Coordinates of C-alpha atoms in Angstrom, one line a residue:
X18 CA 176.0 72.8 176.4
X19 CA 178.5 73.8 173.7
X20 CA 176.3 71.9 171.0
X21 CA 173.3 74.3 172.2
X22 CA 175.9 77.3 172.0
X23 CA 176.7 76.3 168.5
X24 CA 173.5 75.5 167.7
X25 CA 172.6 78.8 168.8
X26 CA 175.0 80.8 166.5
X27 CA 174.3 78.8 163.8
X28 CA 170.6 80.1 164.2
X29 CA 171.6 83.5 164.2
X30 CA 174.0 83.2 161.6
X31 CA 171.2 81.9 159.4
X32 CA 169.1 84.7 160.6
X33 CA 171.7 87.5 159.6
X34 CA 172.3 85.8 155.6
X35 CA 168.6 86.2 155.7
X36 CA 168.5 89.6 157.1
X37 CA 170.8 90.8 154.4
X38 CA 169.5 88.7 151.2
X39 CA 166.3 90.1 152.0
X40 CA 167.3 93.7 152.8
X41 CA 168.9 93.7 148.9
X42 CA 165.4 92.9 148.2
X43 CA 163.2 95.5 150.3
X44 CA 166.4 97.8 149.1
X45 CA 165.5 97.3 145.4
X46 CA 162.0 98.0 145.8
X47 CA 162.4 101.2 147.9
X48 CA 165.4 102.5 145.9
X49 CA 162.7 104.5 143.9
X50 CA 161.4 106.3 146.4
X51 CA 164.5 106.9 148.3
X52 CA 165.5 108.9 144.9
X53 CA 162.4 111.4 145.3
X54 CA 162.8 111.5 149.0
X55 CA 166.9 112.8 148.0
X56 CA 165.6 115.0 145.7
X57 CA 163.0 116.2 147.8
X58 CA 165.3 116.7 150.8
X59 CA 168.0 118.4 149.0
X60 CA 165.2 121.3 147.9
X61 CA 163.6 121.2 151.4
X62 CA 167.6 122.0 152.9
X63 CA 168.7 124.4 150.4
X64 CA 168.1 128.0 150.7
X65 CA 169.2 128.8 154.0
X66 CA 172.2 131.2 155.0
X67 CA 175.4 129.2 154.8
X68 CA 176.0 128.4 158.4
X69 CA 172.5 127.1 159.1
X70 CA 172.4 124.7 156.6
X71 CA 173.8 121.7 158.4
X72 CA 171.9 122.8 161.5
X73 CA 168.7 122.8 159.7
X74 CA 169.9 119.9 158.0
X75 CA 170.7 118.1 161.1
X76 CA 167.4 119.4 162.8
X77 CA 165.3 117.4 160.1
X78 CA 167.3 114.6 160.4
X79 CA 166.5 114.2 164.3
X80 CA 162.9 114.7 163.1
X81 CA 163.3 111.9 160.4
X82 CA 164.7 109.1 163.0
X83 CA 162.0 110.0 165.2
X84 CA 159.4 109.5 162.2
X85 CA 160.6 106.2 162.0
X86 CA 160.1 105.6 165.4
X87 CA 156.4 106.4 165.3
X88 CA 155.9 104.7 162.0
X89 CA 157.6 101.1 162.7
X90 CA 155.9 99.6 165.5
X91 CA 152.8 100.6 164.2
X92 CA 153.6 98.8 160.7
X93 CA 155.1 95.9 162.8
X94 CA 151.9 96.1 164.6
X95 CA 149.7 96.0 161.3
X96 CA 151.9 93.3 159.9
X97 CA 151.0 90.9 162.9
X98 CA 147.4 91.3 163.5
X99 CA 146.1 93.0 160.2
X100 CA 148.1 91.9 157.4
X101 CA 145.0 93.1 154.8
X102 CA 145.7 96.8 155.8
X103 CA 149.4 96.4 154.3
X104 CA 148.0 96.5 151.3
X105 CA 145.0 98.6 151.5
X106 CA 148.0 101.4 152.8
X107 CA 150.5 100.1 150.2
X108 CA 147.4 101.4 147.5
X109 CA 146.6 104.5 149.1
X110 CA 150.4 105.3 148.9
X111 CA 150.6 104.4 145.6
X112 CA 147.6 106.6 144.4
X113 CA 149.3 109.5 146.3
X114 CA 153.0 108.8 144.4
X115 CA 150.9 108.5 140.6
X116 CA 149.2 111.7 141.6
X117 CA 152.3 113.6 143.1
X118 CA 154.4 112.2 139.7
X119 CA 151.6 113.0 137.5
X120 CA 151.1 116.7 139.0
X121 CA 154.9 117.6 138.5
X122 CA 154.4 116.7 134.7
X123 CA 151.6 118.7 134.4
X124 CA 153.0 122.0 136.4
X125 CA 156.1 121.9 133.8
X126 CA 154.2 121.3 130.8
X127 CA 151.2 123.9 132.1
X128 CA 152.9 125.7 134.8
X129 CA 150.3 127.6 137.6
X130 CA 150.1 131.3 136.9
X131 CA 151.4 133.3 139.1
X132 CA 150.7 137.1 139.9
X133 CA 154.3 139.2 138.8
X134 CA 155.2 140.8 142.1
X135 CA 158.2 142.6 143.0
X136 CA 160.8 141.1 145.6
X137 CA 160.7 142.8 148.8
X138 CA 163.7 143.0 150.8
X139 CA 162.8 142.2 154.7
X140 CA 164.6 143.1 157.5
X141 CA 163.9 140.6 160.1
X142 CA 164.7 140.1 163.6
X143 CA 166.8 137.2 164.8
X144 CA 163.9 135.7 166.8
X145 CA 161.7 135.8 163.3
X146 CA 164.1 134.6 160.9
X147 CA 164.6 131.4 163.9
X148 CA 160.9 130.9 163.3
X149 CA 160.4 131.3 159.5
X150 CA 163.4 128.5 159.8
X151 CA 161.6 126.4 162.2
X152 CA 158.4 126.4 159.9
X153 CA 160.7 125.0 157.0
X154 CA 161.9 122.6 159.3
X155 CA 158.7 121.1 160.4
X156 CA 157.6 121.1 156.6
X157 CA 160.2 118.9 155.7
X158 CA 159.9 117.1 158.6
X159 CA 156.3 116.1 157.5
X160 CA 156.9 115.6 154.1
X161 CA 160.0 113.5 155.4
X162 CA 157.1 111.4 157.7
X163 CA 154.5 110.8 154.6
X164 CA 157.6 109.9 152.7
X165 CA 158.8 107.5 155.3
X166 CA 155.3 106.0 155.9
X167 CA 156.0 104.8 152.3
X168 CA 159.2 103.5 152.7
X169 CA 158.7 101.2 155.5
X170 CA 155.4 100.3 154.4
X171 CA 156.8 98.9 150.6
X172 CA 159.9 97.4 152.5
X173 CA 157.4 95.4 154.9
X174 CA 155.5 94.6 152.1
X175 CA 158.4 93.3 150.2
X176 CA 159.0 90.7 153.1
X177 CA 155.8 90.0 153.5
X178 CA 155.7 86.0 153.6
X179 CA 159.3 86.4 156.2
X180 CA 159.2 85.4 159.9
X181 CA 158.0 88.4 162.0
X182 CA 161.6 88.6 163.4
X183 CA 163.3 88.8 159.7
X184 CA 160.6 91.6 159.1
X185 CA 161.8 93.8 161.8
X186 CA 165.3 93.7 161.4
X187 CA 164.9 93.9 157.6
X188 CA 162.8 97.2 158.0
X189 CA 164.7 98.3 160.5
X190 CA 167.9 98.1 158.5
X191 CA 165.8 100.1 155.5
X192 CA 164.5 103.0 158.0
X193 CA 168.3 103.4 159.4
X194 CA 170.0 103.3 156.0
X195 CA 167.5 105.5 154.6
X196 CA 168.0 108.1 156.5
X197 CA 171.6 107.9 157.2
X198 CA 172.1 107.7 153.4
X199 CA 169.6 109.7 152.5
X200 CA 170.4 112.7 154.6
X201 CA 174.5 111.9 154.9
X202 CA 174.0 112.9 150.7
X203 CA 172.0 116.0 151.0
X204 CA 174.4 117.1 153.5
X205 CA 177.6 116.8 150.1
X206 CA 174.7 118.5 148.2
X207 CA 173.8 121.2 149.7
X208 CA 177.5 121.8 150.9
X209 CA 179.2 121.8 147.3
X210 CA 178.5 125.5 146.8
X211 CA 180.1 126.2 149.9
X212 CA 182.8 123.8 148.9
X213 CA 183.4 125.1 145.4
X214 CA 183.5 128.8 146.6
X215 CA 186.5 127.9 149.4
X216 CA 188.3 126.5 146.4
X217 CA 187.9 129.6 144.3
X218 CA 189.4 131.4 147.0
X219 CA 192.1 128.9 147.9
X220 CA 194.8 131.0 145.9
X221 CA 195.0 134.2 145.0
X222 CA 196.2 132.7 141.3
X223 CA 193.4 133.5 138.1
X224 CA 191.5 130.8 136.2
X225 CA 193.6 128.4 138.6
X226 CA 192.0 124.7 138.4
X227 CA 191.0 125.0 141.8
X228 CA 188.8 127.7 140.7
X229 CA 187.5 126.1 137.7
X230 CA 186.9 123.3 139.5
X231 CA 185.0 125.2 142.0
X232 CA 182.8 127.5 139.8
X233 CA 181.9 124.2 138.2
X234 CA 180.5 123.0 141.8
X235 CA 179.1 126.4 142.5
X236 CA 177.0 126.3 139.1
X237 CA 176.4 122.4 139.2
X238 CA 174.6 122.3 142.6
X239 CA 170.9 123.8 141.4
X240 CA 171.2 121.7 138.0
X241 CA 172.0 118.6 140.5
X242 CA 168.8 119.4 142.3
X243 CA 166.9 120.3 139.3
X244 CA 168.3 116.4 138.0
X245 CA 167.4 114.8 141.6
X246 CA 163.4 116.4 140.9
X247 CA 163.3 115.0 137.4
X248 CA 164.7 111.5 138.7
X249 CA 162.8 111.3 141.7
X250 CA 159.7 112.0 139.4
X251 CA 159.9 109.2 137.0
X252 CA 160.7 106.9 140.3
X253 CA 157.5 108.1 141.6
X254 CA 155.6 106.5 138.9
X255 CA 158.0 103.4 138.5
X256 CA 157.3 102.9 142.3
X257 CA 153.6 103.7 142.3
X258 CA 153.3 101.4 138.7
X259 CA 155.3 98.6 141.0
X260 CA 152.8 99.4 143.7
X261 CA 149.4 98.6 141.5
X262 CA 150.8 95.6 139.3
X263 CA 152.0 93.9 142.0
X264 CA 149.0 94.1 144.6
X265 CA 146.2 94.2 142.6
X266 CA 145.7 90.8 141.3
X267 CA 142.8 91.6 138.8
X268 CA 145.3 94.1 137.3
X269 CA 148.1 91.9 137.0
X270 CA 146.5 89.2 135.7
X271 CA 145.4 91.7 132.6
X272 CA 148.6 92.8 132.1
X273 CA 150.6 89.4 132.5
X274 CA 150.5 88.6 128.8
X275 CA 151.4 92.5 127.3
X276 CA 154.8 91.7 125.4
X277 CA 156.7 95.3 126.7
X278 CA 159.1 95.2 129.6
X279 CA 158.0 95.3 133.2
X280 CA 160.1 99.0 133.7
X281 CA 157.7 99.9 131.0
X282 CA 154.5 98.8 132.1
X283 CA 155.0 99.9 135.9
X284 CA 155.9 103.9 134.3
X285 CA 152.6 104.0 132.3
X286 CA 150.5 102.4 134.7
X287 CA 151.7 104.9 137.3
X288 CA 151.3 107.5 134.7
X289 CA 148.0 106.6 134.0
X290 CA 146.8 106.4 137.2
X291 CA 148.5 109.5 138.2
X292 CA 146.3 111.3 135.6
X293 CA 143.0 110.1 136.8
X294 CA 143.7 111.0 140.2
X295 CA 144.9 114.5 139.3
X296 CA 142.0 115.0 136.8
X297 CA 139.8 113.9 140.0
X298 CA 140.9 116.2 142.4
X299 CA 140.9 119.1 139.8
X300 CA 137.2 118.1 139.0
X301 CA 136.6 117.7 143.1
X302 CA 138.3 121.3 143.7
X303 CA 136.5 122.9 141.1
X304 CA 133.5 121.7 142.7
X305 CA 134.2 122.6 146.2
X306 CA 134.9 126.1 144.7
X307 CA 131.4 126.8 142.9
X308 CA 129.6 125.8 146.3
X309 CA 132.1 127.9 148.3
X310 CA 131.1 130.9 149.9
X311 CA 133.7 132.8 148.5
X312 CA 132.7 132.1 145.3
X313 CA 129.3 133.5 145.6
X314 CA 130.4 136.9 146.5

């Protein structure tokens, strides 16, 4: 009996060291993305009055774990019975992540024009400021989902040849700590104005370091979020490059030989491929256009 009780830890204490090697892994490869998905996050939470921004923020996070909740058992479920479609939705992702890096180069190099109008000032009512709030929220709740889709599905893929067992707790780990850490640091972001104006106005004394201190936090946060988008853009492509040279074998077989670093060849191939799709779906909207009825008129 106490042999099988030992026995039985041992197994489980097995299971955990391979748990958390293997998290390090899925961590690695999703680290990326979980840079675009803070920088994202942090713009989607920003711009609300002061005392709804946790709210909000808290709001999306509810909507976030319950993403998760949609999105793993069906990857569990794919993982099991239709490993192929890993893959096949690990490519798809990747082509969306090239063609969303790939279109935020090309709006700051050639940014859209757009008509010069004057601000308006709007008086709204309680009830439809509550609603233009709760339409932010569900936006970032479904870019958090299409986010999170990717997430889980490049963690699952990064266990791939693991029991089913070690694949669940592994991605389960990733989806938790993902949006814990994710969301626990937009939360410090979007908070550090508020923090550096309550220590401008913590004495009454001038040019104080408290309020040096806090104008610096004041003026840092949209230059943080401005550094967040330009980080989370070049992990797009790293993790969309990552995505193509590692599951398509034809591809990686062509590149195995080139004598640059891996870093390297993952950011042009995702840069690359970014390109095409976005010259493709410019080419495929310009069509749609010209046989439009509006465009007849």
């Amino acid at each position: 009996m106490a042999s099988g009780i030992f026995a039985l830890l041992d197994d489980i204490a097995t299971l955990m060291d391979d748990v958390a090697v293997m998290s390090k892994v899925a961590g690695k490869k999703t680290a990326g993305l979980l840079g675009d998905d803070l920088a994202v996050n942090a713009e989607k939470a920003s711009g609300f009055v002061s005392s709804r921004e946790l709210p909000v923020l808290w709001a999306i996070t509810k909507g976030s774990f319950l993403n998760k909740l949609i999105i793993l058992p069906l990857a569990f479920l794919l993982s099991a019975f239709l490993p192929s479609a890993i893959t096949i939705i690990l490519v798809i992702g990747g082509l969306y992540l090239a063609y969303e890096g790939a279109e935020k180069i090309h709006e700051y190099f050639f940014p859209h024009t757009h008509k010069k109008e004057k601000p308006k000032l709007e008086k709204l009512s309680k009830e439809e400021a509550l609603s233009q709030e709760k339409d932010k929220i569900k936006s970032a709740i479904l870019t958090d989902f299409i986010l999170s889709v990717e997430i889980i599905i490049i963690a699952l893929g990064a266990v791939g040849n693991e029991p089913l067992l070690t694949k669940v707790l592994v991605v389960s780990v990733i989806a938790i700590v993902a949006t814990v850490g994710v969301y626990g640091i937009v939360a410090l972001i979007v908070r550090m104005d508020e923090l550096g104006t309550k220590l401008i106005n913590l004495n009454e004394e001038d040019n104080s370091f408290s309020d040096k201190f806090g104008r610096f936090l004041v003026s840092a946060l949209p230059k943080v979020i401005k550094g967040l988008s330009i980080i989370g853009t070049i992990a797009l492509l790293l993790v969309s490059g990552g995505i193509f040279v590692h599951n398509i074998h034809f591809y990686h077989d062509l590149i195995e030989n080139i004598p640059f670093p891996g870093i390297i060849v993952e950011f042009l191939t995702g840069l690359f491929v970014g390109f095409i799709v976005l010259l493709l779906i410019n080419i495929a909207v310009k069509i749609y256009k010209s046989f439009s009825p509006e465009s007849s008129q």
